[in-house]
CSV table of C-alpha atoms and ligand atoms in Angstrom, one decimal:
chain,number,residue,atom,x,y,z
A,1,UNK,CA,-29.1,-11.0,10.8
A,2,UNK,CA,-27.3,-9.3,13.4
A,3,UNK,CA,-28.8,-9.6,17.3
A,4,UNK,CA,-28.4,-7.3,19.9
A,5,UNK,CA,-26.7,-10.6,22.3
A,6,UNK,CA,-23.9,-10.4,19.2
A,7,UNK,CA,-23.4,-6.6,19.9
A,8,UNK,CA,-23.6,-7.2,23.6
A,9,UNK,CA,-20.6,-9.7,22.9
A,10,UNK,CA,-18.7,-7.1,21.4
A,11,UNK,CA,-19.2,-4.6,24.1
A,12,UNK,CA,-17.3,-7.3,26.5
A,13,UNK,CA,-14.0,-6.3,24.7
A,14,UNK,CA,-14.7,-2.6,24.2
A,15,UNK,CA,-12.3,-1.1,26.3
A,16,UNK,CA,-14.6,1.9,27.5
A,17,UNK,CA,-17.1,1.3,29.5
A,18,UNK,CA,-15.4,3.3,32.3
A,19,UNK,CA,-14.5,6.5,30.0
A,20,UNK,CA,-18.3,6.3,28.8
A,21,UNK,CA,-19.1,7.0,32.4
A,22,UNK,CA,-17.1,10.2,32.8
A,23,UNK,CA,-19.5,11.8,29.7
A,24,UNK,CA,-22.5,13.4,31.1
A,25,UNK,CA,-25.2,12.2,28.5
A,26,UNK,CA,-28.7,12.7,28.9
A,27,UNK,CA,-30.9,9.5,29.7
A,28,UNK,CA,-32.2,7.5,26.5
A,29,UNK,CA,-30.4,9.3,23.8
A,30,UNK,CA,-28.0,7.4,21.5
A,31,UNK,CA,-25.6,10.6,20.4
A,32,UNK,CA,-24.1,9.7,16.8
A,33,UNK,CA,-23.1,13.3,16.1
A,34,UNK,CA,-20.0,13.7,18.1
A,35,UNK,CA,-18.1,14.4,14.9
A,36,UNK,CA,-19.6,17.8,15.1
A,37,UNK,CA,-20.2,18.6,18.5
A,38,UNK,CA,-19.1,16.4,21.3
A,39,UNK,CA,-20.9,16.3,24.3
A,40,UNK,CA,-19.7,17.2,28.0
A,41,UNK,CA,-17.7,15.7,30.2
A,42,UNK,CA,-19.1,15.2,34.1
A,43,UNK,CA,-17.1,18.0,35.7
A,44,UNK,CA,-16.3,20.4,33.2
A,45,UNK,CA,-19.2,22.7,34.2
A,46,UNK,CA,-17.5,22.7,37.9
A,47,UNK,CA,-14.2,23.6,36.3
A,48,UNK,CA,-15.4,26.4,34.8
A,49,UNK,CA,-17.3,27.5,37.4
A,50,UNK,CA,-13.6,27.1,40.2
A,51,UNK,CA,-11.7,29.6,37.3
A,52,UNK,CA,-14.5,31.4,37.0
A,53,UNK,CA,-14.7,32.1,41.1
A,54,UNK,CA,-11.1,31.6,42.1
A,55,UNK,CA,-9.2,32.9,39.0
A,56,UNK,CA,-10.9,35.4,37.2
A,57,UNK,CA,-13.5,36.9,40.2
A,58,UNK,CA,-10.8,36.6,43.2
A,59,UNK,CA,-7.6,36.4,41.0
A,60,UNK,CA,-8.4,38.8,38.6
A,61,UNK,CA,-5.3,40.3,36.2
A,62,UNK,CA,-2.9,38.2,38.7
A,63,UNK,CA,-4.0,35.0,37.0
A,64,UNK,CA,-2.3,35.3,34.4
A,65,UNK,CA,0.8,34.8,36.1
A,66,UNK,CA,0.9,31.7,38.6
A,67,UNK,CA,-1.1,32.0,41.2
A,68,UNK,CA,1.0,31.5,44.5
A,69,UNK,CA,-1.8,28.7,46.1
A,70,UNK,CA,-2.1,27.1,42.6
A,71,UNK,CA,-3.8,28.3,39.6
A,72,UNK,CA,-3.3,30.9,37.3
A,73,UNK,CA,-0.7,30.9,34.7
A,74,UNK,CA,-3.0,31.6,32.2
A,75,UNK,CA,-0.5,32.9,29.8
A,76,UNK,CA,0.9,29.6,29.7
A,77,UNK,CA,-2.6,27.6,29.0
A,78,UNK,CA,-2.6,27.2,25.6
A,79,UNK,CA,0.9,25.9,25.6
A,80,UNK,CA,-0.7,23.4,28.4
A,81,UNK,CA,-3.6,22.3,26.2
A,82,UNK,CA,-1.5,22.2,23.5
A,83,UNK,CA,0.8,19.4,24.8
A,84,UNK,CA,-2.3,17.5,25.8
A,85,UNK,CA,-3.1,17.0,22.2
A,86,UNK,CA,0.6,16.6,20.7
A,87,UNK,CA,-0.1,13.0,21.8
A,88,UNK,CA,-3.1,12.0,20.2
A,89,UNK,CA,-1.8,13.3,16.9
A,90,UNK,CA,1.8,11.9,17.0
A,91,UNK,CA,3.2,15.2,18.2
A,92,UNK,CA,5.9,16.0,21.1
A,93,UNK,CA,5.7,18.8,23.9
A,94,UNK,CA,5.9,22.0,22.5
A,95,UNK,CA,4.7,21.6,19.0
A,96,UNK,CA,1.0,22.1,19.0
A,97,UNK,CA,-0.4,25.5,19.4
A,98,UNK,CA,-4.2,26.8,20.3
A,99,UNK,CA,-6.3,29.6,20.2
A,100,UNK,CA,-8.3,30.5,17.2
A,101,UNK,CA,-10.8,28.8,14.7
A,102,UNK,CA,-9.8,26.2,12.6
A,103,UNK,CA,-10.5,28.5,9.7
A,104,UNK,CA,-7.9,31.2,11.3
A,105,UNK,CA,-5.6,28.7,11.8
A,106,UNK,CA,-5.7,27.3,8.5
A,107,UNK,CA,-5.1,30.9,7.2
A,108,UNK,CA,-2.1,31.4,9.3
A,109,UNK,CA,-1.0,27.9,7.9
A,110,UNK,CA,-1.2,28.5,4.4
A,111,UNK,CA,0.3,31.9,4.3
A,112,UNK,CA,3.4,30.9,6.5
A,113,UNK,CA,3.5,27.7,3.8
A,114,UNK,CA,3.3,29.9,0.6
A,115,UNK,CA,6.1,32.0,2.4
A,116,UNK,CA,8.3,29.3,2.4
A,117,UNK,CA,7.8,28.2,-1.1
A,118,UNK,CA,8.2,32.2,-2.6
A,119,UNK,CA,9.3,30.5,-6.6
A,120,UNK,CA,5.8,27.9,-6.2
A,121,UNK,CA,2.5,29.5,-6.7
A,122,UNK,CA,0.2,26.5,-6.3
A,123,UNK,CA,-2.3,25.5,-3.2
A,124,UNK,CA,-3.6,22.4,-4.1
A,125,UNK,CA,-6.7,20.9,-2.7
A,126,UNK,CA,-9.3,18.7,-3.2
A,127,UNK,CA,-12.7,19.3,-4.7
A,128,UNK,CA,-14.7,17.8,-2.3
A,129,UNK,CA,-13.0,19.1,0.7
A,130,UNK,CA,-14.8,21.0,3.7
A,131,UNK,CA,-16.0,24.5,2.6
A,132,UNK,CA,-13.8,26.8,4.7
A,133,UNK,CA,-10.7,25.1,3.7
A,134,UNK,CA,-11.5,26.3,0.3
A,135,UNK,CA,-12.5,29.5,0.9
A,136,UNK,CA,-9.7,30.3,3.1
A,137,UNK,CA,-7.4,29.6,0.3
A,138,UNK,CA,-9.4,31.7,-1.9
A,139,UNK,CA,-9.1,34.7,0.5
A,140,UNK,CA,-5.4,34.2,0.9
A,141,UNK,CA,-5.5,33.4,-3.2
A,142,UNK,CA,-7.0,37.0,-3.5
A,143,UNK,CA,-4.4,38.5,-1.5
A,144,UNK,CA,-1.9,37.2,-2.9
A,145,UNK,CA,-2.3,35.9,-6.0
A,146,UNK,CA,-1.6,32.5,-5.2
A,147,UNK,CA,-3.3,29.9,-7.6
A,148,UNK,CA,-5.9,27.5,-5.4
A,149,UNK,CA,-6.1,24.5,-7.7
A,150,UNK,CA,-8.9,21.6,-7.1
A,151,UNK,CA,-8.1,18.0,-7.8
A,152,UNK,CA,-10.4,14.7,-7.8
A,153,UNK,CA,-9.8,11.3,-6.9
A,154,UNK,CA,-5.9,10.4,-5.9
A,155,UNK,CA,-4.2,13.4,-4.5
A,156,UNK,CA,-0.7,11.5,-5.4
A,157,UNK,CA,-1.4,12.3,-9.3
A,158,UNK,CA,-2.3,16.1,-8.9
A,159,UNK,CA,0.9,17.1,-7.0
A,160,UNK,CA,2.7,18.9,-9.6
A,161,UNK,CA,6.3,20.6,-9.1
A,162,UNK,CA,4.7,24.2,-9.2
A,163,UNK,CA,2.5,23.3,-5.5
A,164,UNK,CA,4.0,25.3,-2.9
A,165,UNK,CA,1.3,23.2,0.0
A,166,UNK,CA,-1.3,20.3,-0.8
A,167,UNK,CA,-3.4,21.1,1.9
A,168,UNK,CA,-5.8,18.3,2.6
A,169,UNK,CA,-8.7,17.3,5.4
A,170,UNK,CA,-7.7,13.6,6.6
A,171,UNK,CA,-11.0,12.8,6.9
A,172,UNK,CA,-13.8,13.5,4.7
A,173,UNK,CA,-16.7,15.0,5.9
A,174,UNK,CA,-19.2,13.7,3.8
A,175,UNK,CA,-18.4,10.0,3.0
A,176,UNK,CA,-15.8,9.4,5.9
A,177,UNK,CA,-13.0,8.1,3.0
A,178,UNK,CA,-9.7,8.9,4.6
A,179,UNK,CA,-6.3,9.4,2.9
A,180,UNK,CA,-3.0,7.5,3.5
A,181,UNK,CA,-1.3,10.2,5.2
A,182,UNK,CA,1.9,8.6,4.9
A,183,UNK,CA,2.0,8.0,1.3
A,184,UNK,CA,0.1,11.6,0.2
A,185,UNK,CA,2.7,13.5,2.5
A,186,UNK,CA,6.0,11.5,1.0
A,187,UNK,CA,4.6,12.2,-2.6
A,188,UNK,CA,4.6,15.7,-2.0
A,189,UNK,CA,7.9,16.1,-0.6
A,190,UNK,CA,9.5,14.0,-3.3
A,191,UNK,CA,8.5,16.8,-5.4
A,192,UNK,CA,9.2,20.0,-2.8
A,193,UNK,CA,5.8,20.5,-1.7
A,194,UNK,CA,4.8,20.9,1.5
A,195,UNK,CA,1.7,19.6,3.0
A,196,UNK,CA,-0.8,20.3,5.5
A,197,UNK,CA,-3.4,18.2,7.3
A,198,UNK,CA,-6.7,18.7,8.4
A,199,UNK,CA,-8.1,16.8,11.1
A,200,UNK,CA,-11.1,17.8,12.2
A,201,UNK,CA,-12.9,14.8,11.7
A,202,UNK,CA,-9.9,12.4,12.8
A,203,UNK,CA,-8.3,13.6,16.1
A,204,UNK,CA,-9.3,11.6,18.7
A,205,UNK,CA,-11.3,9.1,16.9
A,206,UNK,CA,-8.4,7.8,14.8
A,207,UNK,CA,-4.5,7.2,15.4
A,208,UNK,CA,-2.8,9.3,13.6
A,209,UNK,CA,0.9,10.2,13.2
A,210,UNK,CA,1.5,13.6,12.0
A,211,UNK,CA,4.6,13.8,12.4
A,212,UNK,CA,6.3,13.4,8.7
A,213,UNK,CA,4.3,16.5,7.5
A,214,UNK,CA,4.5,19.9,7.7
A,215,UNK,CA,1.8,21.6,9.2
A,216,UNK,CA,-1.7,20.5,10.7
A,217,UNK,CA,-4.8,22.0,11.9
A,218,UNK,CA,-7.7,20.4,14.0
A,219,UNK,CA,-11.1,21.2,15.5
A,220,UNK,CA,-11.3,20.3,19.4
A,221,UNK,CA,-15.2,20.5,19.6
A,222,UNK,CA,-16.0,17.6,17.8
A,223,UNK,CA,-14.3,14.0,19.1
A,224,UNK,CA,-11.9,16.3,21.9
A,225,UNK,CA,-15.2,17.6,23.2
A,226,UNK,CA,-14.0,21.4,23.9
A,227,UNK,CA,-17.7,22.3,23.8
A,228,UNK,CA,-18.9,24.6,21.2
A,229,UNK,CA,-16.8,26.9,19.4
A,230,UNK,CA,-13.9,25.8,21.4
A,231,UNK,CA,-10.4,26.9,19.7
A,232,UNK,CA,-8.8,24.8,17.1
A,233,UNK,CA,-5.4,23.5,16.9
A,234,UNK,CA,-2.2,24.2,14.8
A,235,UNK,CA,0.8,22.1,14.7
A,236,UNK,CA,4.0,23.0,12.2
A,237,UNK,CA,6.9,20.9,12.6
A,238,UNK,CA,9.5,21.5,15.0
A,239,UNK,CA,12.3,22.2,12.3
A,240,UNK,CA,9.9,24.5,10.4
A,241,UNK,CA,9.6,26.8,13.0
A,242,UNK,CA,12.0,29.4,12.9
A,243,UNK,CA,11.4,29.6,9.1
A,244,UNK,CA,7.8,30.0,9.5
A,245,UNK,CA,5.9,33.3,9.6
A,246,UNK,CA,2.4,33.2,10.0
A,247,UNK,CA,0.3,36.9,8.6
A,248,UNK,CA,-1.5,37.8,11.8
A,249,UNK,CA,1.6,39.3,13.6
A,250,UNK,CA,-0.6,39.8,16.8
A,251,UNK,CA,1.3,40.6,19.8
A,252,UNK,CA,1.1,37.4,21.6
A,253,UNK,CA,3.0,35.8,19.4
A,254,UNK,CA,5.9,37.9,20.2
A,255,UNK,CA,9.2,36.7,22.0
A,256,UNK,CA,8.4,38.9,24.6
A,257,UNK,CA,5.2,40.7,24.3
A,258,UNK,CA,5.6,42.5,27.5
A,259,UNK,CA,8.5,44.4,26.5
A,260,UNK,CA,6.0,46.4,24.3
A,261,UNK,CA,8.1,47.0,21.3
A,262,UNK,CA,7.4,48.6,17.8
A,263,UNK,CA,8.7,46.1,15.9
A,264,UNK,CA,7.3,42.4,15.9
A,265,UNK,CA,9.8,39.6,16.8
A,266,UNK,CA,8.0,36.1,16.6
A,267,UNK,CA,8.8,33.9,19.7
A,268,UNK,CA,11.2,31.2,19.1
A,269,UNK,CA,9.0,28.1,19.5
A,270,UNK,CA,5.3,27.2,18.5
A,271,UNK,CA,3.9,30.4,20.5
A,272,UNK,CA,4.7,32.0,17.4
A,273,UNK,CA,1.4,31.1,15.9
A,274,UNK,CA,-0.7,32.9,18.4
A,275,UNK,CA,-2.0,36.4,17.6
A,276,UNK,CA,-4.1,37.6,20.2
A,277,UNK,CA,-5.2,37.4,23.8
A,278,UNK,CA,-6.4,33.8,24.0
A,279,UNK,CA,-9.6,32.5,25.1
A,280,UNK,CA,-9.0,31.8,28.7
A,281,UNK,CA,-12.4,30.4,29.8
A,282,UNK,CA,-12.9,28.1,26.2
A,283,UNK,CA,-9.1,26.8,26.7
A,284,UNK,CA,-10.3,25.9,30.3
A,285,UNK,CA,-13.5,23.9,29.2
A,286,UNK,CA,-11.0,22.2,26.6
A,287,UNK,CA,-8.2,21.5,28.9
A,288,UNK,CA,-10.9,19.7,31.6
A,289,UNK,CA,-12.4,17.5,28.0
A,290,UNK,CA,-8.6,16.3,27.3
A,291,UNK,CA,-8.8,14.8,30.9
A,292,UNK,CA,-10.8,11.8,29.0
A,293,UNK,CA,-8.0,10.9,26.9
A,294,UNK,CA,-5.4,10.3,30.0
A,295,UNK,CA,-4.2,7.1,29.6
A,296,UNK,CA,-5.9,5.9,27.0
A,297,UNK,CA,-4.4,3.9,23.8
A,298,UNK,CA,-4.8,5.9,20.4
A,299,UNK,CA,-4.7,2.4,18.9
A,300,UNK,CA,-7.3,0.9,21.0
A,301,UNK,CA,-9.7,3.8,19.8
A,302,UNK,CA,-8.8,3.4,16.3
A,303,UNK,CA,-9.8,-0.3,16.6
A,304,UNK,CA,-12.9,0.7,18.7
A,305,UNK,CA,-14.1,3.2,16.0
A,306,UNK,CA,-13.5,0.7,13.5
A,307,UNK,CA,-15.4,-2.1,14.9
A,308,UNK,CA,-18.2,0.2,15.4
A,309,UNK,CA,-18.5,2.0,12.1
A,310,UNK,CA,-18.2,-1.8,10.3
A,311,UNK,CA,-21.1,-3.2,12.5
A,312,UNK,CA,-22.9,0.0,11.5
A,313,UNK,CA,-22.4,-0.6,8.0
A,314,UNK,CA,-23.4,-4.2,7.9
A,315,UNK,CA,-26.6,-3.2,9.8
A,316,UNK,CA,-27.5,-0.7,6.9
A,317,UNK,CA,-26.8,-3.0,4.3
A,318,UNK,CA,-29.7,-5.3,6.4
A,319,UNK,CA,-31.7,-2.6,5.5
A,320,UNK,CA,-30.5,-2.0,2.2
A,321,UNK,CA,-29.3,1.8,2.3
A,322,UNK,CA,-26.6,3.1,-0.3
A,323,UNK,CA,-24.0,3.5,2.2
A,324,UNK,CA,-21.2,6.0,0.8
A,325,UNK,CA,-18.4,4.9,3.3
A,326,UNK,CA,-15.8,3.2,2.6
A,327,UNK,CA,-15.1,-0.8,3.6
A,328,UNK,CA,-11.9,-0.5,3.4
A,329,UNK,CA,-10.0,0.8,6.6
A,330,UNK,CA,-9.4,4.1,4.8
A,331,UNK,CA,-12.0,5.6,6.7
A,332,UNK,CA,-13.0,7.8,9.5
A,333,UNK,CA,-15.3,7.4,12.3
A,334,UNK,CA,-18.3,7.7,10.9
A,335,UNK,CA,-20.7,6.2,8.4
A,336,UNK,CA,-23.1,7.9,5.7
A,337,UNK,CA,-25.6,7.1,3.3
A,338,UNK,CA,-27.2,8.6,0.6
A,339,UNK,CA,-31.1,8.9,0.0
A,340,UNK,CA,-33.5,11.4,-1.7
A,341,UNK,CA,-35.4,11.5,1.9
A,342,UNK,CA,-31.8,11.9,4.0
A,343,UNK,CA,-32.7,15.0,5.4
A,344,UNK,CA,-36.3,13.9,7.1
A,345,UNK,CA,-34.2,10.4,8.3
A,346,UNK,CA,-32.2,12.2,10.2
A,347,UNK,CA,-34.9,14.9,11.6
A,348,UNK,CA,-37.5,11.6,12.4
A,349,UNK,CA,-34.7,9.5,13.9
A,350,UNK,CA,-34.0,13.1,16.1
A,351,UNK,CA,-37.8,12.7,17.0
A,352,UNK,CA,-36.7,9.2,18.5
A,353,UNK,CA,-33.5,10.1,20.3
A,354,UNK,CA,-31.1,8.9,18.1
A,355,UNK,CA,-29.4,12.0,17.0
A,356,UNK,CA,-27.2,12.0,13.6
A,357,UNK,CA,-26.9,15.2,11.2
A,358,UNK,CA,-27.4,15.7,7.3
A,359,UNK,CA,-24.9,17.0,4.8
A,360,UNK,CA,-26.4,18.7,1.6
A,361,UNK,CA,-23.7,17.2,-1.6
A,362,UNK,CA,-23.9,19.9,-4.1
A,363,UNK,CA,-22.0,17.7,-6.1
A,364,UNK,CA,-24.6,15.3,-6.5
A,365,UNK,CA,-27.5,17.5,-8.8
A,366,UNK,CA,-30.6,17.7,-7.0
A,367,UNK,CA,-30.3,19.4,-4.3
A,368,UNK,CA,-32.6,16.9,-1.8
A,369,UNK,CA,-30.2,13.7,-2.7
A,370,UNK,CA,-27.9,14.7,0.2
A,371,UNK,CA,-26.0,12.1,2.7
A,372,UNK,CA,-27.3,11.2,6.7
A,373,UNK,CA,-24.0,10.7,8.3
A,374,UNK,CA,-23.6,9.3,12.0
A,375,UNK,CA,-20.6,10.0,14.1
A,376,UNK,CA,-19.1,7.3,16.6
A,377,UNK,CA,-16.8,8.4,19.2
A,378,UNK,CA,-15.2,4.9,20.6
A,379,UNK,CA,-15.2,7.0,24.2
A,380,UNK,CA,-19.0,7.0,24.7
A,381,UNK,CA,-20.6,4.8,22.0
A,382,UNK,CA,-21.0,0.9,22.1
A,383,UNK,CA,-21.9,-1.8,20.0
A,384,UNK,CA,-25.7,-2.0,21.9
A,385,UNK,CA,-26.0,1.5,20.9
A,386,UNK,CA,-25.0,1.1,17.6
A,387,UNK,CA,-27.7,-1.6,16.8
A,388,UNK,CA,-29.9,0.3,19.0
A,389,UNK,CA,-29.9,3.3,16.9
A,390,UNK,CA,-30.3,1.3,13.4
A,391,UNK,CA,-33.7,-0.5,15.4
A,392,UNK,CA,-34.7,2.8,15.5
A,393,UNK,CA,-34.2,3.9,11.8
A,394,UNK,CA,-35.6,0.5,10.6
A,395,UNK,CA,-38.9,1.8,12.2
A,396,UNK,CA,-38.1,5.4,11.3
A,397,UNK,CA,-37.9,3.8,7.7
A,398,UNK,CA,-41.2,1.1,7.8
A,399,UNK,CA,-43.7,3.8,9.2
A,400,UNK,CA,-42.2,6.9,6.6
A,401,UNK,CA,-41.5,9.0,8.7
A,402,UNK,CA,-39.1,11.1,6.7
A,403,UNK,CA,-42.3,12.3,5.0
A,404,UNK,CA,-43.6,14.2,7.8
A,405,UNK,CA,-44.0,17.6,6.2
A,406,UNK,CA,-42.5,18.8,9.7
A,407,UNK,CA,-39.3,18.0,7.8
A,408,UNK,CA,-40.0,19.5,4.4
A,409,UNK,CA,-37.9,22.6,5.4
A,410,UNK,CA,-35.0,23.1,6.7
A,411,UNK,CA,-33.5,24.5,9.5
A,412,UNK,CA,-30.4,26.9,9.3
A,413,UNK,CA,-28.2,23.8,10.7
A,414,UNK,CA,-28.5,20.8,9.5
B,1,PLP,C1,-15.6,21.2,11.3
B,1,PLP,C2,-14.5,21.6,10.3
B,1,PLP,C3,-14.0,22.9,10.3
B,1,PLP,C4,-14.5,24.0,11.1
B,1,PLP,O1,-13.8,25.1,11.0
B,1,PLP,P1,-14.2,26.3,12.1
B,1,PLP,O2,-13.3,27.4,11.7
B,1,PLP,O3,-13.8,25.7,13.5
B,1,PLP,O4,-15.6,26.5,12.1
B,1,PLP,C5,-12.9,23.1,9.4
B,1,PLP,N1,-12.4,22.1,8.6
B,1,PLP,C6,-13.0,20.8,8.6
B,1,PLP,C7,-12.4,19.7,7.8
B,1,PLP,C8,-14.0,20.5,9.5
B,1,PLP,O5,-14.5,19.3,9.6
C-alpha cells in the first residue's frame, strides 16, 4: 500500500511547488481536468482588465499599431504568442501561428496538405481519434473528394503510397496511449506522405519535438491554460511555407493587407495561416497563461507528469479498477478507467471536490460502459494530491455513490 508520507516524499523532488503558486485555485479542490480546461493563472484577470482600460478604452484603433508608452501592437500578438509556444513543441521563432479553433486550423491544415500532394487522394486517420478531427476531414472529403480512410492499431502499417497526409492526435483522448512521433512521421515520409500532429492533449504536459513533421495543430485551453475557447495553434514547417496554401484566403493573411488589393497574395512567413481579424482580448488572456512556462524544463514536466500518472495508476490498481492507460511511457498525461458506473464516479467524486470528466466510448457497445479519465498538469498537481484524490474515490466507491439517481442523466457536458 501506498501512504500519503511516500507521496509527500515524492513531492520533495517535484520541481513545482513555486509554479503551483502562480495558479489561482480555489481552496480544497484537487483539479484533475486540466486536460480540458485549465484553470487561471493569478494575474490574468488584471491583464485583461490593463488592455481592456489602457488599450482598447483609451487606445482604441491606435493599438493596433505600437503604442508610443508601451502596448499595443496588436497586429503583431499572435506572432508574439506564437513564439511563446514554438518552444514547448520543439518549434523556432516564427513558425507557430494562432488565432482560430483547433477544428479551423485543422481545416486550413489539411487542405493546404492535400494541395501539395495534387496525384494522392488519401487522408488517413485513425478510428479512434477525437471527433472533430474526423469530421473536418469529412467536410474537406465532401468538398473535394478526397478519400478520409480510418485505420486501427499501428499507424506504421496503414500508410499506403496513395496518403497525401496521416493526420494523427499525439495523444489519445480516451485512454491517454500516445504515438512515437518520430517513428509514425519517418514512415510516412519514406513513402511521400505528409503528416500532421495533433496535440491537444500533449502540449505542455509532454516534451515533444515537432520538428521532423509537417504540420501541427494544438489546443491552448487545456495544459496552456488560455481559458475557455482560447484560440488554437498551427505550426507547418518552415520549408513548407511558401508551398503551402491554406482555403480560407482571409485578408489577414495577406503580405500586406493594408494595401487593400483585389487579388490575395499570402504573406511570406507563418502569418499566412491567418484569415481574419484575430481575437485580441483571448490572445491576451493566452499570452499572460504562457508566462507559467518561462523558464521551465519541457523535460522536467514530462518526468513530472509521468511520475504522477504512474503513482495514479498503481493507486487504482489498489483499488482494483480496469485502468485503460497505458504502462508503458507511450502515454499522455492522464489516466482512465473503464466501468459500467464511470459516469456517476466522476459526478460523486465532483460532489467531493475532486473534479475529473467522463468520455462516452461508442466503440465499446453499451452505451453506459464509458471511461472516467483524470488530467494531471505537472504545473499545479502533486503527488499529495494525487493520493488525495484516489482517498476520495475509494470512499466514493465503498459508500456507492455512483448510484445516486442524481447521476442517472446526463448533463450536455460530460
Ligand atoms: C480538445 C480537442 C480538440 C478541440 O477542438 P476545438 O476546435 O478547439 O473545439 C480538437 N482535437 C483534439 C484532439 C482535442 O483533444
Amino acid at each position: 500500500m501506498i501512504s500519503r508520507e511516500d507521496c509527500l516524499q515524492l513531492d520533495r523532488r517535484w520541481p513545482f511547488a513555486e509554479t503551483r503558486r502562480g495558479f489561482d485555485l480555489p481552496e480544497g479542490l484537487i483539479y484533475l481536468d486540466g486536460n480540458s480546461l485549465g484553470p487561471v493563472l493569478h494575474g490574468t484577470a488584471d491583464h485583461l482588465a490593463d488592455v481592456v482600460a489602457g488599450e482598447w478604452r483609451s487606445g482604441l484603433i491606435r493599438s493596433w499599431n505600437p503604442l508610443p508608452g508601451g502596448g499595443g501592437d496588436w497586429i503583431g500578438l499572435a506572432r508574439r504568442v506564437g513564439d511563446r509556444i514554438a518552444p514547448l513543441i520543439g518549434a523556432g521563432p516564427g513558425e507557430v501561428h494562432v488565432g482560430d479553433s483547433t477544428s479551423v486550423s485543422l481545416f486550413k491544415t489539411m487542405a493546404a496538405a492535400a494541395r501539395m500532394r495534387p496525384d494522392r487522394h488519401v487522408i488517413l486517420i485513425e478510428e479512434g481519434t477525437f471527433p472533430t478531427d474526423a469530421y473536418i476531414a469529412s467536410g474537406l472529403s465532401g468538398l473535394t473528394g478526397l478519400e478520409v480512410r480510418f485505420f486501427t492499431g499501428d499507424p506504421v502499417r496503414a500508410i499506403g503510397d496513395d496518403v497525401a497526409l496521416v493526420s494523427l492526435t499525439h495523444v489519445d483522448f480516451r485512454t491517454g496511449r500516445a504515438f512515437d512521433m518520430a517513428e509514425v512521421t519517418a514512415a510516412a515520409h519514406r513513402v511521400g506522405a505528409l503528416v500532421q500532429w495533433d496535440l491537444c492533449h500533449s502540449v505542455g504536459a509532454i516534451d515533444v519535438d515537432v520538428s521532423a513533421a509537417d504540420f501541427a495543430v494544438g489546443c491552448t485551453y487545456k495544459y496552456l491554460n488560455g481559458g475557455p475557447g482560447s484560440p488554437a495553434f498551427i505550426w507547418v514547417r518552415r520549408d513548407h511555407l511558401p508551398a503551402v496554401h491554406q482555403p480560407i484566403t482571409g485578408w489577414m493573411g495577406h503580405a500586406a493587407p493594408f494595401e487593400m488589393t483585389l487579388e490575395h497574395t499570402p504573406a511570406a512567413g507563418i502569418a499566412r495561416m491567418a484569415s481574419g481579424t484575430p481575437p485580441i482580448l483571448a490572445l491576451s488572456a493566452l499570452e499572460h497563461a504562457l508566462t507559467a512556462f518561462e523558464g521551465l524544463s519541457m523535460s522536467d514536466v514530462r518526468a513530472a507528469s509521468l511520475s504522477l500518472t504512474e503513482l495514479f495508476m498503481a493507486l487504482l490498481d489498489e483499488q482494483g479498477f480496469d485502468v485503460v492507460t497505458p504502462r508503458s511511457s507511450a502515454r499522455g498525461s492522464q489516466v482512465s478507467f473503464r466501468h459500467p458506473h464511470a459516469y456517476g464516479i466522476v459526478q460523486a467524486l465532483i460532489g467531493r471536490g475532486v473534479i475529473g470528466d467522463y468520455r462516452a466510448d461508442p466503440s465499446a457497445g453499451t452505451d453506459r460502459d464509458g471511461i472516467a479519465r483524470f488530467g494531471f498538469a505537472p504545473l499545479y498537481i502533486s503527488h499529495a494530491d494525487v493520493w488525495d484524490a484516489a482517498e476520495q474515490l475509494r470512499a466514493v466507491m465503498r459508500q456507492e455513490e455512483y448510484a445516486d439517481p442524481a447521476y442517472s442523466s446526463r448533463n450536455a457536458v460530460t
